[in-house]
Coordinates of C-alpha atoms and ligand atoms in Angstrom, one line a residue:
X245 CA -29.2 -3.0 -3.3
X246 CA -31.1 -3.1 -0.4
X247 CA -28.1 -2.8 2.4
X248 CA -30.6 -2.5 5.3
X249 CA -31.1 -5.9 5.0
X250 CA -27.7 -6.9 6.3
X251 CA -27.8 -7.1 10.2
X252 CA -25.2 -5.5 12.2
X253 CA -24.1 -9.1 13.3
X254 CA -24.0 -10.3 9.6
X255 CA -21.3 -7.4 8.8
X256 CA -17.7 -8.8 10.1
X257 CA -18.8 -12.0 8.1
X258 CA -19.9 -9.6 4.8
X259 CA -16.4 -7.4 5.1
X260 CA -14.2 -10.9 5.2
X261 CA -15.6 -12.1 2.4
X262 CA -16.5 -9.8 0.3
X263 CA -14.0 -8.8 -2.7
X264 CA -11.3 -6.1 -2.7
X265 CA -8.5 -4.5 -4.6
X266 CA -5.4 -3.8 -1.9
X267 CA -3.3 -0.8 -3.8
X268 CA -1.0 0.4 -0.8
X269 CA 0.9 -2.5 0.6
X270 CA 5.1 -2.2 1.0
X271 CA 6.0 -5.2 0.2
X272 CA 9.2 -5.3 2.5
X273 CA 6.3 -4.1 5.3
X274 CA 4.7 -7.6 5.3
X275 CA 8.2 -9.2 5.9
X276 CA 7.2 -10.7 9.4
X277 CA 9.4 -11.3 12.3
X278 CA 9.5 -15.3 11.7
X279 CA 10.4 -14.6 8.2
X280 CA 12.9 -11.9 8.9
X281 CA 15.2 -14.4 11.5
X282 CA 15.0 -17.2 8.9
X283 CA 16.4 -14.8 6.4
X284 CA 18.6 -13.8 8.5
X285 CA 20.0 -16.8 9.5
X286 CA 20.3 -18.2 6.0
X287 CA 22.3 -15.1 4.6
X288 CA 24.5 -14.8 7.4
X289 CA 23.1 -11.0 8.4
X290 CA 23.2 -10.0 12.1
X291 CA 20.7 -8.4 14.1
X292 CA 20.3 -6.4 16.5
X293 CA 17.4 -8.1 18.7
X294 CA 17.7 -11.4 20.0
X295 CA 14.9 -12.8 18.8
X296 CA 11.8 -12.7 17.5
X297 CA 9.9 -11.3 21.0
X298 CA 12.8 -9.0 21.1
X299 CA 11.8 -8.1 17.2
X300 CA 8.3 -7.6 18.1
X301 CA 8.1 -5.7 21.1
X302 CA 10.3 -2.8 19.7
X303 CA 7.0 -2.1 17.2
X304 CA 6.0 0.4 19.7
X305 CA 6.1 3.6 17.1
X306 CA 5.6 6.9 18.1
X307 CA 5.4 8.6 14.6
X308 CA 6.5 7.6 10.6
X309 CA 10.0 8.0 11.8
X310 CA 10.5 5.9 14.7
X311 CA 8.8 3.6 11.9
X312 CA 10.8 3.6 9.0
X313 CA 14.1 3.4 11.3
X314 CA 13.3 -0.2 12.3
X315 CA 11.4 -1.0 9.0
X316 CA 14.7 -0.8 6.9
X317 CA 16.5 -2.4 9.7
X318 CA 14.1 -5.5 8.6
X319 CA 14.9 -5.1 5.5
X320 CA 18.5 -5.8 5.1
X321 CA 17.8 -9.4 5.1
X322 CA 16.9 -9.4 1.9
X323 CA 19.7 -10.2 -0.2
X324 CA 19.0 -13.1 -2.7
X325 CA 16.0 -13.0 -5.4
X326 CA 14.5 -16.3 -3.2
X327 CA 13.8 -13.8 -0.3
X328 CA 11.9 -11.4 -2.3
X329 CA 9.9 -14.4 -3.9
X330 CA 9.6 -16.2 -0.3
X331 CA 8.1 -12.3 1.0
X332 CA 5.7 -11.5 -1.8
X333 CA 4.8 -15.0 -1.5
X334 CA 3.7 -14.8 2.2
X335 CA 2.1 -11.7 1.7
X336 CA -0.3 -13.0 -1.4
X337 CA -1.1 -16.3 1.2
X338 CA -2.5 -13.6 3.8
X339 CA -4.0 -11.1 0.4
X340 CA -6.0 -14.3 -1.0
X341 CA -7.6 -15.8 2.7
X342 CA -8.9 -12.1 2.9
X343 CA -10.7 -12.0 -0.7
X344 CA -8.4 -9.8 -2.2
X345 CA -8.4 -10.2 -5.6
X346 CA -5.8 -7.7 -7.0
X347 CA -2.9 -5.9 -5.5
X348 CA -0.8 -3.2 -6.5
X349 CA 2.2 -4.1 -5.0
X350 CA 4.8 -1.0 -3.3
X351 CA 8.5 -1.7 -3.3
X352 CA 11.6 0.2 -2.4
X353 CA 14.8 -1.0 -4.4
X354 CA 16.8 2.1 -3.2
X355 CA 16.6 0.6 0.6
X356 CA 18.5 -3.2 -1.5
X357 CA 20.4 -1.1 -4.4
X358 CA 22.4 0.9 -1.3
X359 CA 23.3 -1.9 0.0
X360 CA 24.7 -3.9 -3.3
X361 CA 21.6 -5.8 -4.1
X362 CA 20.9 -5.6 -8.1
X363 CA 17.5 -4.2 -9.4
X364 CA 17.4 -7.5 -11.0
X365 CA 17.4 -9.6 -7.9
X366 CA 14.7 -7.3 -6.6
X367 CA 12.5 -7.0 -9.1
X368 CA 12.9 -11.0 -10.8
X369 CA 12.2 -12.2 -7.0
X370 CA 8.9 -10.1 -7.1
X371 CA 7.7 -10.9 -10.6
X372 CA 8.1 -14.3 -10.1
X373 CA 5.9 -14.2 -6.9
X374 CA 3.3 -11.8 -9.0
X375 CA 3.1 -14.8 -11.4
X376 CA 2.9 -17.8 -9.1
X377 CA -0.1 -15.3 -7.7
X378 CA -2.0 -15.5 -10.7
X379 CA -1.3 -19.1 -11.6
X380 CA -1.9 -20.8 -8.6
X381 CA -4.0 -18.2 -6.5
X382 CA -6.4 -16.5 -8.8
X383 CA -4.9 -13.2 -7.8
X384 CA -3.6 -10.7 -10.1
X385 CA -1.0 -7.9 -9.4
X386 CA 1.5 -5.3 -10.4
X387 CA 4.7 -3.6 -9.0
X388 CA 4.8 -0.1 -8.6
X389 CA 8.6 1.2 -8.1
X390 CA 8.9 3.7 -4.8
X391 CA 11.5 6.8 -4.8
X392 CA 12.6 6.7 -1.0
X393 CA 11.6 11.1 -0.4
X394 CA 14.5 11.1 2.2
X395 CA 17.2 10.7 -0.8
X396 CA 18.4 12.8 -3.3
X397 CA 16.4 13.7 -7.1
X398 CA 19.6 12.5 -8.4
X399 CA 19.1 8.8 -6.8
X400 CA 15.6 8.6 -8.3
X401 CA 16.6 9.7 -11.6
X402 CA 19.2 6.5 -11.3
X403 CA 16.8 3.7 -9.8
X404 CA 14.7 4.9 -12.4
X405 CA 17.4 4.2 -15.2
X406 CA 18.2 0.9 -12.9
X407 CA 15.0 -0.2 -13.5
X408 CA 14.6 0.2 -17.5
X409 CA 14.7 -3.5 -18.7
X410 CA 12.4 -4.3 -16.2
X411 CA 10.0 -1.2 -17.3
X412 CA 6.9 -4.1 -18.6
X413 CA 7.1 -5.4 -14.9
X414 CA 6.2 -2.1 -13.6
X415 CA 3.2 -0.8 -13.9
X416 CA 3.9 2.9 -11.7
X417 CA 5.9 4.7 -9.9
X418 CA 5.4 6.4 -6.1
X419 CA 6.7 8.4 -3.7
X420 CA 7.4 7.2 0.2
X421 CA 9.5 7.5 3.4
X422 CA 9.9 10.5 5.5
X423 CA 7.1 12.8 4.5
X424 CA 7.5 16.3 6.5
X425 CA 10.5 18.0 4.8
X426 CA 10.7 16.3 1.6
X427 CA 7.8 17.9 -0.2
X428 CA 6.6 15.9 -3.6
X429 CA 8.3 19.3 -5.7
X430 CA 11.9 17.6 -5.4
X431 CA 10.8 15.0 -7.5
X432 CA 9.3 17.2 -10.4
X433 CA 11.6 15.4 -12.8
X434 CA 11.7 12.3 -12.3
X435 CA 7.9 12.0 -11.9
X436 CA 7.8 13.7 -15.6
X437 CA 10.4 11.0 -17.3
X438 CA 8.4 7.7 -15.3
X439 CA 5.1 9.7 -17.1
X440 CA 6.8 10.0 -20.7
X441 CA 8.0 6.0 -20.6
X442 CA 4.2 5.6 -19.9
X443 CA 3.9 4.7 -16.0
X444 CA 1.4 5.6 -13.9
X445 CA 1.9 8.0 -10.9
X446 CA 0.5 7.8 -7.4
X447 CA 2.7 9.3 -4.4
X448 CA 2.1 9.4 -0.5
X449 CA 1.1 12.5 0.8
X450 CA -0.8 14.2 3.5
X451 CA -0.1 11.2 5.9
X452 CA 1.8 13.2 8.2
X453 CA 2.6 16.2 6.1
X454 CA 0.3 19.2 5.4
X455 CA -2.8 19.4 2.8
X456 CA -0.1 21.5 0.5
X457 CA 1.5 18.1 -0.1
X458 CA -1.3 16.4 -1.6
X459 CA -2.1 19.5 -4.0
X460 CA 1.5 19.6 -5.1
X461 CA 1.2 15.7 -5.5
X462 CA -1.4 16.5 -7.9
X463 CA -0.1 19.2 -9.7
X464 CA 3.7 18.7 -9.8
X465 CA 4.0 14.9 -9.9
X466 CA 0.5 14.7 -11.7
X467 CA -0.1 11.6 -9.8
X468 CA -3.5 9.6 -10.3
X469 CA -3.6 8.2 -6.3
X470 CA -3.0 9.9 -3.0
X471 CA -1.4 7.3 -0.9
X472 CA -3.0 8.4 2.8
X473 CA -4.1 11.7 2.0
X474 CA -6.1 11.9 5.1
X475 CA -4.7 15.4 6.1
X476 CA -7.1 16.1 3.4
X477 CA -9.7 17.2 6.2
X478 CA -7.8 20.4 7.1
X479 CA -8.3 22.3 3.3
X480 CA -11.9 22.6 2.7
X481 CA -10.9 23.3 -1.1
X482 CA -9.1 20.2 -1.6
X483 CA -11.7 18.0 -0.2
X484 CA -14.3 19.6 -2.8
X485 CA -11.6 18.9 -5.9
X486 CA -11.1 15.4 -4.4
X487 CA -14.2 14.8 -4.1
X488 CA -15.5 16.4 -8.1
X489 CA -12.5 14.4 -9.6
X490 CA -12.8 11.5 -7.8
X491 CA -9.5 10.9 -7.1
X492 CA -8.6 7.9 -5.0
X493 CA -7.2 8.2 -1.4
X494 CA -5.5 4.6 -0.5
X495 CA -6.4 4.8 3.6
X496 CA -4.9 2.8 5.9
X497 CA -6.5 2.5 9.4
X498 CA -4.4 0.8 11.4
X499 CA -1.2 2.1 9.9
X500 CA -2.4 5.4 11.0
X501 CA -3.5 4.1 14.8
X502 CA 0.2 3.0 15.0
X503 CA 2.3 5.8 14.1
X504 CA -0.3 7.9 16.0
X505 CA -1.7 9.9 12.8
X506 CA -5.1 9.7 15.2
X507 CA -5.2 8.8 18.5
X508 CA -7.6 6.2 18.4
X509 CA -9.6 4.8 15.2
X510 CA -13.0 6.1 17.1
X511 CA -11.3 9.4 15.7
X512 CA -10.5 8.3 12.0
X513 CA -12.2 10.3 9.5
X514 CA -12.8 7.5 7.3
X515 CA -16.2 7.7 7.4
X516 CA -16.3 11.6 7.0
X517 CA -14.3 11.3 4.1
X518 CA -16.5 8.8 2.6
X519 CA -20.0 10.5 3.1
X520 CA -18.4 13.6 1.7
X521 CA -17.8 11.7 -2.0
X522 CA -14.5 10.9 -1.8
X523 CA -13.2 8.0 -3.4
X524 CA -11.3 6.2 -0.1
X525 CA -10.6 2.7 -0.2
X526 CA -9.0 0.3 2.5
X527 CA -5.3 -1.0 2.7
X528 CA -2.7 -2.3 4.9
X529 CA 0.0 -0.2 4.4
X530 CA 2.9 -2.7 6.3
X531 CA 0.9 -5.4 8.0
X532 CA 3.8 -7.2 9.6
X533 CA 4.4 -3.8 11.5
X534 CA 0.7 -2.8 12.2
X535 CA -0.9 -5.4 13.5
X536 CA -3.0 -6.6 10.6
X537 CA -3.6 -7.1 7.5
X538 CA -6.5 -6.1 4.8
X539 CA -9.8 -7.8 6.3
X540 CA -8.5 -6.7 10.1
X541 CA -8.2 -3.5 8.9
X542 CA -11.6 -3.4 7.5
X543 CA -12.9 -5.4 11.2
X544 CA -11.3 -2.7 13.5
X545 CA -12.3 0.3 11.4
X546 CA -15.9 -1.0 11.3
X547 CA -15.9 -2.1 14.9
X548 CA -14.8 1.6 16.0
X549 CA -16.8 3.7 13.9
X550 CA -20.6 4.4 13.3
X551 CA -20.4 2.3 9.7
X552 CA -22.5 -0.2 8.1
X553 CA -22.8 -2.1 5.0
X554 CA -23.3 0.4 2.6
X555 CA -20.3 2.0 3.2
X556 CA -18.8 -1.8 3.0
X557 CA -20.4 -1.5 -0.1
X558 CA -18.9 1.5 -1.0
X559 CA -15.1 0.9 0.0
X560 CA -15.0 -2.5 -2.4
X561 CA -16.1 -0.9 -5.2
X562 CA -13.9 2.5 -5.0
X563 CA -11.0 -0.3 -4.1
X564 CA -12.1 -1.7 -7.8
X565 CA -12.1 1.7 -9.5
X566 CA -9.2 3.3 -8.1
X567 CA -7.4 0.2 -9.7
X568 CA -5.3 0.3 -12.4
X569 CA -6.9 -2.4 -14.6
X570 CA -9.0 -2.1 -17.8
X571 CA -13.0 -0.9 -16.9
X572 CA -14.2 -4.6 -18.2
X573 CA -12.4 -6.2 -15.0
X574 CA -13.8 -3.9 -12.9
X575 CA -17.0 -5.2 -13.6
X576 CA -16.6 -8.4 -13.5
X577 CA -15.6 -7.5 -9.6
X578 CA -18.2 -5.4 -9.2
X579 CA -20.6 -8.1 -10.4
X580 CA -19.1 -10.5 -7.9
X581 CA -19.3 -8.2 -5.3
X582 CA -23.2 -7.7 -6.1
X583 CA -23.3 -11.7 -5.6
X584 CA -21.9 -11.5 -2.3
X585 CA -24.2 -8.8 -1.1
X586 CA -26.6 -10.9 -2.4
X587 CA -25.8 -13.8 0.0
X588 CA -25.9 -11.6 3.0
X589 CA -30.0 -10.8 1.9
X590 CA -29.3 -7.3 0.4
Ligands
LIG211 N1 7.2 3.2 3.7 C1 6.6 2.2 4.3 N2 5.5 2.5 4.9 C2 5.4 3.9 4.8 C3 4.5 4.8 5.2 N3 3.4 4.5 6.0 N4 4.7 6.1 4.9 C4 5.7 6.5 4.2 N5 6.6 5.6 3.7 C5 6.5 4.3 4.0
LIG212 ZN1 2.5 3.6 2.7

């Protein structure tokens, strides 16, 4: 591939349409303002701003916490399986004018089950979305089941149960929330019996927290991702094992600009991590909150830093084989991201 072939002016048009795997999205983060005081409305739920200015202007986040409070907030309009169809929905609209092409798709039950909404109104809202995705979009998905790190073992072990008869829906589970203080270690267990009913693993770590996280994410939980895992930088060790093992870190620029994880993207270390062999790839973490979705996070990351289209290059095809679809798909991406290169001369 010759990549120096691609002019600097060609590159925001090469990273829109080129195509990507988006592996760390929360669904319930794409719910967007608009969407939350319709749901609202229709299920009779009140909230606390007045509208959807009011909404907005409060995403002004300081760290993961000031986050996550207003982020659940958002979420209690979900009540019927329509509004998790009507969400995922929205979301794979936005997914498909960006080129993605697969998502592995984050969602919380615990934040509905607290609040009386069945696992089955969840997950059958979801699945349906996941199918009309494929059907009518061209875009295939999965669901990967989140433990909330905030609550108890003993509440994991249960959503897990919860979620039995849907277990073929499911292709994973992870591991989110409130990072510093809840270290991957409390959820030994139930990491184990999601491994032994065959689902795959990944877990956020080193977002906020310390590099310690991400080895014990590896080593307790045996997870196959890091979600974040940018605090990475800090253990020299860990970078080399990343790096020899390839395992994937799902990055997410301007989730990390917004709860102030780097002060500006000029100071990302996406780049760093990338031209030391690590296997990053791009996502949009909760778009509705952020300020973007997939392609804008690939526009702002590649606007601030010194990158070009080899690393463009580079961050499709580690989204492709950090995915958790048979090696044959990921060639037929990987052959239709050669095609697009192709078009932009390299
Ligand atoms: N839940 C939704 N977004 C999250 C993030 N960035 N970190 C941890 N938990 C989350
Ligand atoms: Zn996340």
């Amino acid at each position: 591939m010759n990549f120096s072939a691609v002019q600097p002016s060609q590159l925001p048009d090469l990273l829109r349409a080129m195509p990507k795997t988006e592996l760390h999205i929360h669904i319930e983060g794409s719910l967007e303002p608009e969407l939350i005081f319709a749901m609202a409305k229709r299920n009779d739920v009140r909230l606390n701003y007045a509208n959807v200015e009011a909404l907005r202007s409060a995403y002004a986040f300081t760290d993961l916490q000031s986050f996550l409070d207003i982020y659940y907030a958002g979420a209690s309009v979900l009540q019927q399986p329509q509004d998790f169809y009507d969400m995922a929905w929205a979301y794979f609209l936005r997914a498909k004018a960006d080129n993605v092409v697969h998502a592995e798709i984050f969602f919380d039950p615990q934040t509905h089950t607290e609040r009386k909404v069945p696992m089955r109104t969840v997950i059958t809202g979801l699945h349906d979305a996941c199918r009309d995705a494929q059907e009518k979009l061209g875009i295939s998905s999965s669901l990967i089941l989140c433990f909330l790190r905030h609550l108890s073992e003993e509440s994991a072990l249960d959503t897990l149960e919860q979620a039995l008869p849907f277990r073929d829906w499911i292709i994973g589970v992870g591991l989110d929330s409130s990072e510093r203080g809840h270290p991957p270690e409390k959820f030994e267990r139930v990491f184990k019996r999601a491994q032994q009913l065959g689902l795959k693993a990944v877990a956020h770590a080193g977002e906020e927290g310390p590099p310690a996280y991400i080895w014990s994410a590896l080593d307790v939980l045996h997870a196959q991702r890091i979600d974040h895992g940018v605090q990475a930088i800090h253990d020299a060790a860990l970078m080399k094992r990343l790096a020899a093992e390839r395992i994937p870190l799902t990055v997410c620029p301007l989730s990390n600009l917004k709860l102030c994880v780097f002060p500006s993207l000029a100071l990302h270390n996406l780049a760093e991590m990338l031209d030391q062999g690590v296997c990053v790839m791009l996502n949009s973490d909760d778009p509705a909150y952020f300020g973007g979705y997939l392609n804008e996070n690939f526009l702002q990351v590649f606007e601030a830093l010194p990158m070009n289209a080899a690393h463009a290059y580079q961050l499709a095809s580690n989204s492709f084989e950090a995915s958790f679809v048979p090696d044959d798909q990921k060639q037929i991406w990987q052959q239709k991201l050669d095609a697009c290169f192709a078009q932009f001369g390299a």
